[in-house]
mmCIF file of C-alpha atoms in Angstrom:
data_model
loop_
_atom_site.group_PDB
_atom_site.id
_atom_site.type_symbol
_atom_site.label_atom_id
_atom_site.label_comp_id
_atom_site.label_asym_id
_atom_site.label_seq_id
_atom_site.Cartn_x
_atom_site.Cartn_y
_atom_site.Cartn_z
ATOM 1 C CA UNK X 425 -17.228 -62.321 43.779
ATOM 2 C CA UNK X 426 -14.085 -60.367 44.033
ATOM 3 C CA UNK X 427 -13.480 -56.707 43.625
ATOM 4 C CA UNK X 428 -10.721 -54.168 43.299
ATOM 5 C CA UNK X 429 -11.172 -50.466 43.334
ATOM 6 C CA UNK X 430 -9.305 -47.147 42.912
ATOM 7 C CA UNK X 431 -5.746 -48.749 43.856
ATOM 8 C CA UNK X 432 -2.284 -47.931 42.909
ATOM 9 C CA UNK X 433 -0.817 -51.305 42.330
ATOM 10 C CA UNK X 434 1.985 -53.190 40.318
ATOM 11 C CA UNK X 435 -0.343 -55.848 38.972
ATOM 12 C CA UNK X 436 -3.147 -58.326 39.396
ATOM 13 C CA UNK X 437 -3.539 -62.156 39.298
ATOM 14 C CA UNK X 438 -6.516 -64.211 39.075
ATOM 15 C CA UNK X 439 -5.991 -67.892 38.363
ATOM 16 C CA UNK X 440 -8.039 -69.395 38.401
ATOM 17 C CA UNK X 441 -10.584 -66.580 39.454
ATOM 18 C CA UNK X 442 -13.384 -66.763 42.256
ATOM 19 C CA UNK X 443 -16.842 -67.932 40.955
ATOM 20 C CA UNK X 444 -19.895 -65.503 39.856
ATOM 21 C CA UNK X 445 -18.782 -61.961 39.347
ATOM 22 C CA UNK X 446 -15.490 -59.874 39.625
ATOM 23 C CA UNK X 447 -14.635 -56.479 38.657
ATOM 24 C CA UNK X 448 -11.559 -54.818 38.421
ATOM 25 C CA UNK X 449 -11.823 -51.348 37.686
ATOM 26 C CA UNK X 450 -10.126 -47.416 38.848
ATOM 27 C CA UNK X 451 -7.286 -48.797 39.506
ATOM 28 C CA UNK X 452 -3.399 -47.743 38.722
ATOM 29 C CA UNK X 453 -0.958 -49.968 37.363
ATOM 30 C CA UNK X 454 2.644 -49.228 35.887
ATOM 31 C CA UNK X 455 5.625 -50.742 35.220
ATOM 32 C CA UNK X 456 5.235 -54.715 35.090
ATOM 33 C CA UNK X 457 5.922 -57.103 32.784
ATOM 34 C CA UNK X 458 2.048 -57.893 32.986
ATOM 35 C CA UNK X 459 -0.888 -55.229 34.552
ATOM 36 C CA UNK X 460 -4.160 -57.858 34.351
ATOM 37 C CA UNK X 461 -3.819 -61.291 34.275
ATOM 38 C CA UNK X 462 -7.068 -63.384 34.085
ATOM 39 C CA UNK X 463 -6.321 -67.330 34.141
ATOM 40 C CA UNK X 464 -8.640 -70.338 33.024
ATOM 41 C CA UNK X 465 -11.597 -69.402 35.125
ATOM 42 C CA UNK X 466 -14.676 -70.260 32.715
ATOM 43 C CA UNK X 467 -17.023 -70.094 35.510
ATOM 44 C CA UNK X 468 -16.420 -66.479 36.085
ATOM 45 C CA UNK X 469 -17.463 -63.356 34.407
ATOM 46 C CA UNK X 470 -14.927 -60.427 34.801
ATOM 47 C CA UNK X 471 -15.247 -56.362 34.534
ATOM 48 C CA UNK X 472 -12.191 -54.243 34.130
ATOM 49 C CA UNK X 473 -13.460 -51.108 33.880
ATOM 50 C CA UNK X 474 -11.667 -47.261 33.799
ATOM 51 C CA UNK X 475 -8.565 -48.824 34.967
ATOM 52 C CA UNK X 476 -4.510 -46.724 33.829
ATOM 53 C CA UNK X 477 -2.189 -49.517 32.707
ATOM 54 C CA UNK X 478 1.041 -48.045 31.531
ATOM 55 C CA UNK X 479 4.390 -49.252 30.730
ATOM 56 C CA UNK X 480 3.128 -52.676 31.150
ATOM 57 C CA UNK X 481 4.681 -55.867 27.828
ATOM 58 C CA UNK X 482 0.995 -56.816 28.656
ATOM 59 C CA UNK X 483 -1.291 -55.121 29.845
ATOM 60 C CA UNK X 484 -4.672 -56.975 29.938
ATOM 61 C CA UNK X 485 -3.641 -60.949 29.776
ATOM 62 C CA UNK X 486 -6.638 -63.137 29.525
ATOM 63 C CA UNK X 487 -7.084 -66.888 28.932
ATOM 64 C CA UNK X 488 -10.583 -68.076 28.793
ATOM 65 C CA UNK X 489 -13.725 -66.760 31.314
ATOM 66 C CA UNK X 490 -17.501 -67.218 31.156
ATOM 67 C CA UNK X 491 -17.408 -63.432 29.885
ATOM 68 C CA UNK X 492 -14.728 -60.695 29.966
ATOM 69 C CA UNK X 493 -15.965 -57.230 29.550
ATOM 70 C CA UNK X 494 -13.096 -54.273 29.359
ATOM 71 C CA UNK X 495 -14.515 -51.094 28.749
ATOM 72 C CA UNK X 496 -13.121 -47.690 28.930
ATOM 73 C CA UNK X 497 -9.529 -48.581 30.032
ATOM 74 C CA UNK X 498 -6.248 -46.362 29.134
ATOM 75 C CA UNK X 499 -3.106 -48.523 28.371
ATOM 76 C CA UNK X 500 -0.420 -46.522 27.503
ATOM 77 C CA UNK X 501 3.559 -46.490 26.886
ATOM 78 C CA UNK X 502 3.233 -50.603 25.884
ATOM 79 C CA UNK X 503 7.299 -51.331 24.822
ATOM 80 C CA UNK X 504 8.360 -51.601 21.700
ATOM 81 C CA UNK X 505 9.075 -55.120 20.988
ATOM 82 C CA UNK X 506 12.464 -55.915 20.822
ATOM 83 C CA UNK X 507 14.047 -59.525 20.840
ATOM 84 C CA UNK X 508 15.209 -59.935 24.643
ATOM 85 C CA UNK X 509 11.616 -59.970 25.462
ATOM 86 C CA UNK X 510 9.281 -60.716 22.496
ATOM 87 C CA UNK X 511 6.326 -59.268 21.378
ATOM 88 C CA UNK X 512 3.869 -56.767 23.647
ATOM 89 C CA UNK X 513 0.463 -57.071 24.370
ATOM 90 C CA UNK X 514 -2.318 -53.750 25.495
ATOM 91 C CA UNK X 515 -4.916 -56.395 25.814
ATOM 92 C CA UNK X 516 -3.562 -60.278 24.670
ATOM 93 C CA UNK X 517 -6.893 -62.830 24.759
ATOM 94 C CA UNK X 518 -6.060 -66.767 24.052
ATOM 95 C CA UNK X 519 -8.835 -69.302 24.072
ATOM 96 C CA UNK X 520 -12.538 -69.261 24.019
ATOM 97 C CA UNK X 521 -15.161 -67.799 26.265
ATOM 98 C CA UNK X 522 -18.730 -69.159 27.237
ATOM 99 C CA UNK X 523 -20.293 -65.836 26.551
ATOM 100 C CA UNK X 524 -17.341 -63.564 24.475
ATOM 101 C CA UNK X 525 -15.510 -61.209 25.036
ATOM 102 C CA UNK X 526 -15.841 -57.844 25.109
ATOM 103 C CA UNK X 527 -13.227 -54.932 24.403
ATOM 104 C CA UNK X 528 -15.222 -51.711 24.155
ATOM 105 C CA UNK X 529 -14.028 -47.302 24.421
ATOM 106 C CA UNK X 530 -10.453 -48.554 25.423
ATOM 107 C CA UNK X 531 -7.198 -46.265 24.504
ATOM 108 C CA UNK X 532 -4.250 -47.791 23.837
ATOM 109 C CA UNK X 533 -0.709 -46.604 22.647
ATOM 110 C CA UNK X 534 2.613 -47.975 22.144
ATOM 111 C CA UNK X 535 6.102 -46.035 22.330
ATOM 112 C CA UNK X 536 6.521 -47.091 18.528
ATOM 113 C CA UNK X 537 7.550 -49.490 16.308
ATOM 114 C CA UNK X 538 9.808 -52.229 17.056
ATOM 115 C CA UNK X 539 13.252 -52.681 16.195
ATOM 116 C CA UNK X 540 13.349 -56.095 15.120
ATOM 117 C CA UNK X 541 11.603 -58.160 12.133
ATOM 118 C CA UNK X 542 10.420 -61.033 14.396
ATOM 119 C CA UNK X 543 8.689 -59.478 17.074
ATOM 120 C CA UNK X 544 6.004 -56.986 17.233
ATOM 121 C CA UNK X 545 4.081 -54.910 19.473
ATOM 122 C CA UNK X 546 -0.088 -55.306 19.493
ATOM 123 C CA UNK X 547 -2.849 -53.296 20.567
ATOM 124 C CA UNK X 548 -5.437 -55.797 20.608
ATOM 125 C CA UNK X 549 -4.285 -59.423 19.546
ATOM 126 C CA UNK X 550 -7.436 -62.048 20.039
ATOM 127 C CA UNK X 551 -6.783 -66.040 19.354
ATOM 128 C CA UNK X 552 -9.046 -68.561 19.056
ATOM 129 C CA UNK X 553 -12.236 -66.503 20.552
ATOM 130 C CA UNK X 554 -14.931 -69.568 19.416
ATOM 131 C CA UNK X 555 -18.335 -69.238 18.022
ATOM 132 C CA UNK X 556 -19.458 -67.010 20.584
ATOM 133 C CA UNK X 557 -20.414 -63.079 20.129
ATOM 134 C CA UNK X 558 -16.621 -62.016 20.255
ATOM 135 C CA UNK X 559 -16.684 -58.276 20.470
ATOM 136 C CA UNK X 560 -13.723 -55.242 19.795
ATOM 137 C CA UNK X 561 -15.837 -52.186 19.705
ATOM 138 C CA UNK X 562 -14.694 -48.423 19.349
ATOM 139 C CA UNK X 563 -11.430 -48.301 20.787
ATOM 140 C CA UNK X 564 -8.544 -45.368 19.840
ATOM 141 C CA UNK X 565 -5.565 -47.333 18.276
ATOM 142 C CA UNK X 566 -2.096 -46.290 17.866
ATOM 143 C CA UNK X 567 2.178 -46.581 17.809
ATOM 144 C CA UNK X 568 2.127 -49.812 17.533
ATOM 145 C CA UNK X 569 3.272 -52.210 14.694
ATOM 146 C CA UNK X 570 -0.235 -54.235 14.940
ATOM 147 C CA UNK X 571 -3.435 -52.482 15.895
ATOM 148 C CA UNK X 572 -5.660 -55.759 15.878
ATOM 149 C CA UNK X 573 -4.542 -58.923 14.758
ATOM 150 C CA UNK X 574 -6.984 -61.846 15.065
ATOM 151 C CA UNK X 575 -5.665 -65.759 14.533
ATOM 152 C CA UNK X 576 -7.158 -69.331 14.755
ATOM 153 C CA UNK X 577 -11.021 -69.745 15.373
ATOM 154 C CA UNK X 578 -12.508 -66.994 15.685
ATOM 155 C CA UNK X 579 -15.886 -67.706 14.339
ATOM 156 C CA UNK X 580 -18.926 -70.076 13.660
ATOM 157 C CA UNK X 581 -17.553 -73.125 12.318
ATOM 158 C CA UNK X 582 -20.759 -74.481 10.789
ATOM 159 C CA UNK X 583 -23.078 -72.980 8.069
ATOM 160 C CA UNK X 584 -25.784 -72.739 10.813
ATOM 161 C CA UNK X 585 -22.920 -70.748 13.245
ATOM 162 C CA UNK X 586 -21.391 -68.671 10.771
ATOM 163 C CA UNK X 587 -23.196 -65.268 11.962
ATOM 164 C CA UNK X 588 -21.807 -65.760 15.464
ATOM 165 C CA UNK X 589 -17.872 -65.151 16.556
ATOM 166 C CA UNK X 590 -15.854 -62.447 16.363
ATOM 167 C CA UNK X 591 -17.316 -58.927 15.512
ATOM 168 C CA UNK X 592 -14.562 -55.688 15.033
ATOM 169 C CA UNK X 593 -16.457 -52.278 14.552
ATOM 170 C CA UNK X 594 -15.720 -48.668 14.454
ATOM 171 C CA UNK X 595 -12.640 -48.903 16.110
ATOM 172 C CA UNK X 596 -9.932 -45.716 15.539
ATOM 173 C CA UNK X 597 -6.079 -46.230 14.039
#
């Protein structure tokens, strides 16, 4: 697998990922338009772990993995929205997992509310997670317009699945 350690770095691209196992964690990143970004690699499962994102319109970007665990990252100063540049993102997740994901002890903060009725900025947004055990988990929450917004699938979509998908707990606002 791949890993990256205890860097000071703009940001980090994986698409599509190496197989098995990667983990991202201890690292610094500031001031990009994106900190993480995790591509289309559903053979992989990913770690990002104690990393400082700051002043990053999205800070953990993540489309689809065999499992994506982020625990105990700080992502601060995410942008306002405003209209030149659309909504912004402390961790954005589109598209289904084999095995979930998993946002757990992360802190994230905004600079505030956006200016603008059309665009917003998110703390956690989540779209289209699946059936599988989804997982936001005791994370501190706040200056943003949206603390966790959730859209599409995120769930069982038969009587027999209905108890799997997306699970939000004890998080903080």
């Amino acid at each position: 697998g791949f890993e990256l350690k205890h860097t000071a770095i703009r940001s980090v691209w994986l698409s599509p990922g190496p197989s098995r196992k990667s983990n991202i964690s201890g690292n610094n990143i500031q001031n990009m338009e994106y900190g993480i970004t995790l591509l289309n690699s559903t053979r992989m499962k990913y770690g990002i772990f104690s990393n400082t994102i700051s002043r990053t319109s999205y800070g953990i970007d993540l489309t689809g993995s065999l499992t994506t665990i982020a625990r105990g990252n700080i992502i601060t100063f995410i942008p306002a929205a405003v209209s030149a540049t659309g909504d912004t993102y402390g961790i954005k997740a589109v598209g289904p997992t084999l095995n979930g994901y998993y946002f757990e002890n992360n802190t994230i903060s905004g600079l505030g509310i956006a200016g603008t009725a059309s665009e917003d900025s998110y703390c956690i947004s989540i779209e289209n997670s699946g059936a599988v055990a989804n997982r936001i988990f005791d994370n501190e929450l706040s200056q943003t317009d949206i603390g966790i917004q959730t859209q599409g699938n995120n769930g069982g979509a038969t009587a027999a699945a209905a108890y799997m998908g997306l699970k939000i707990k004890c998080n903080h606002f």
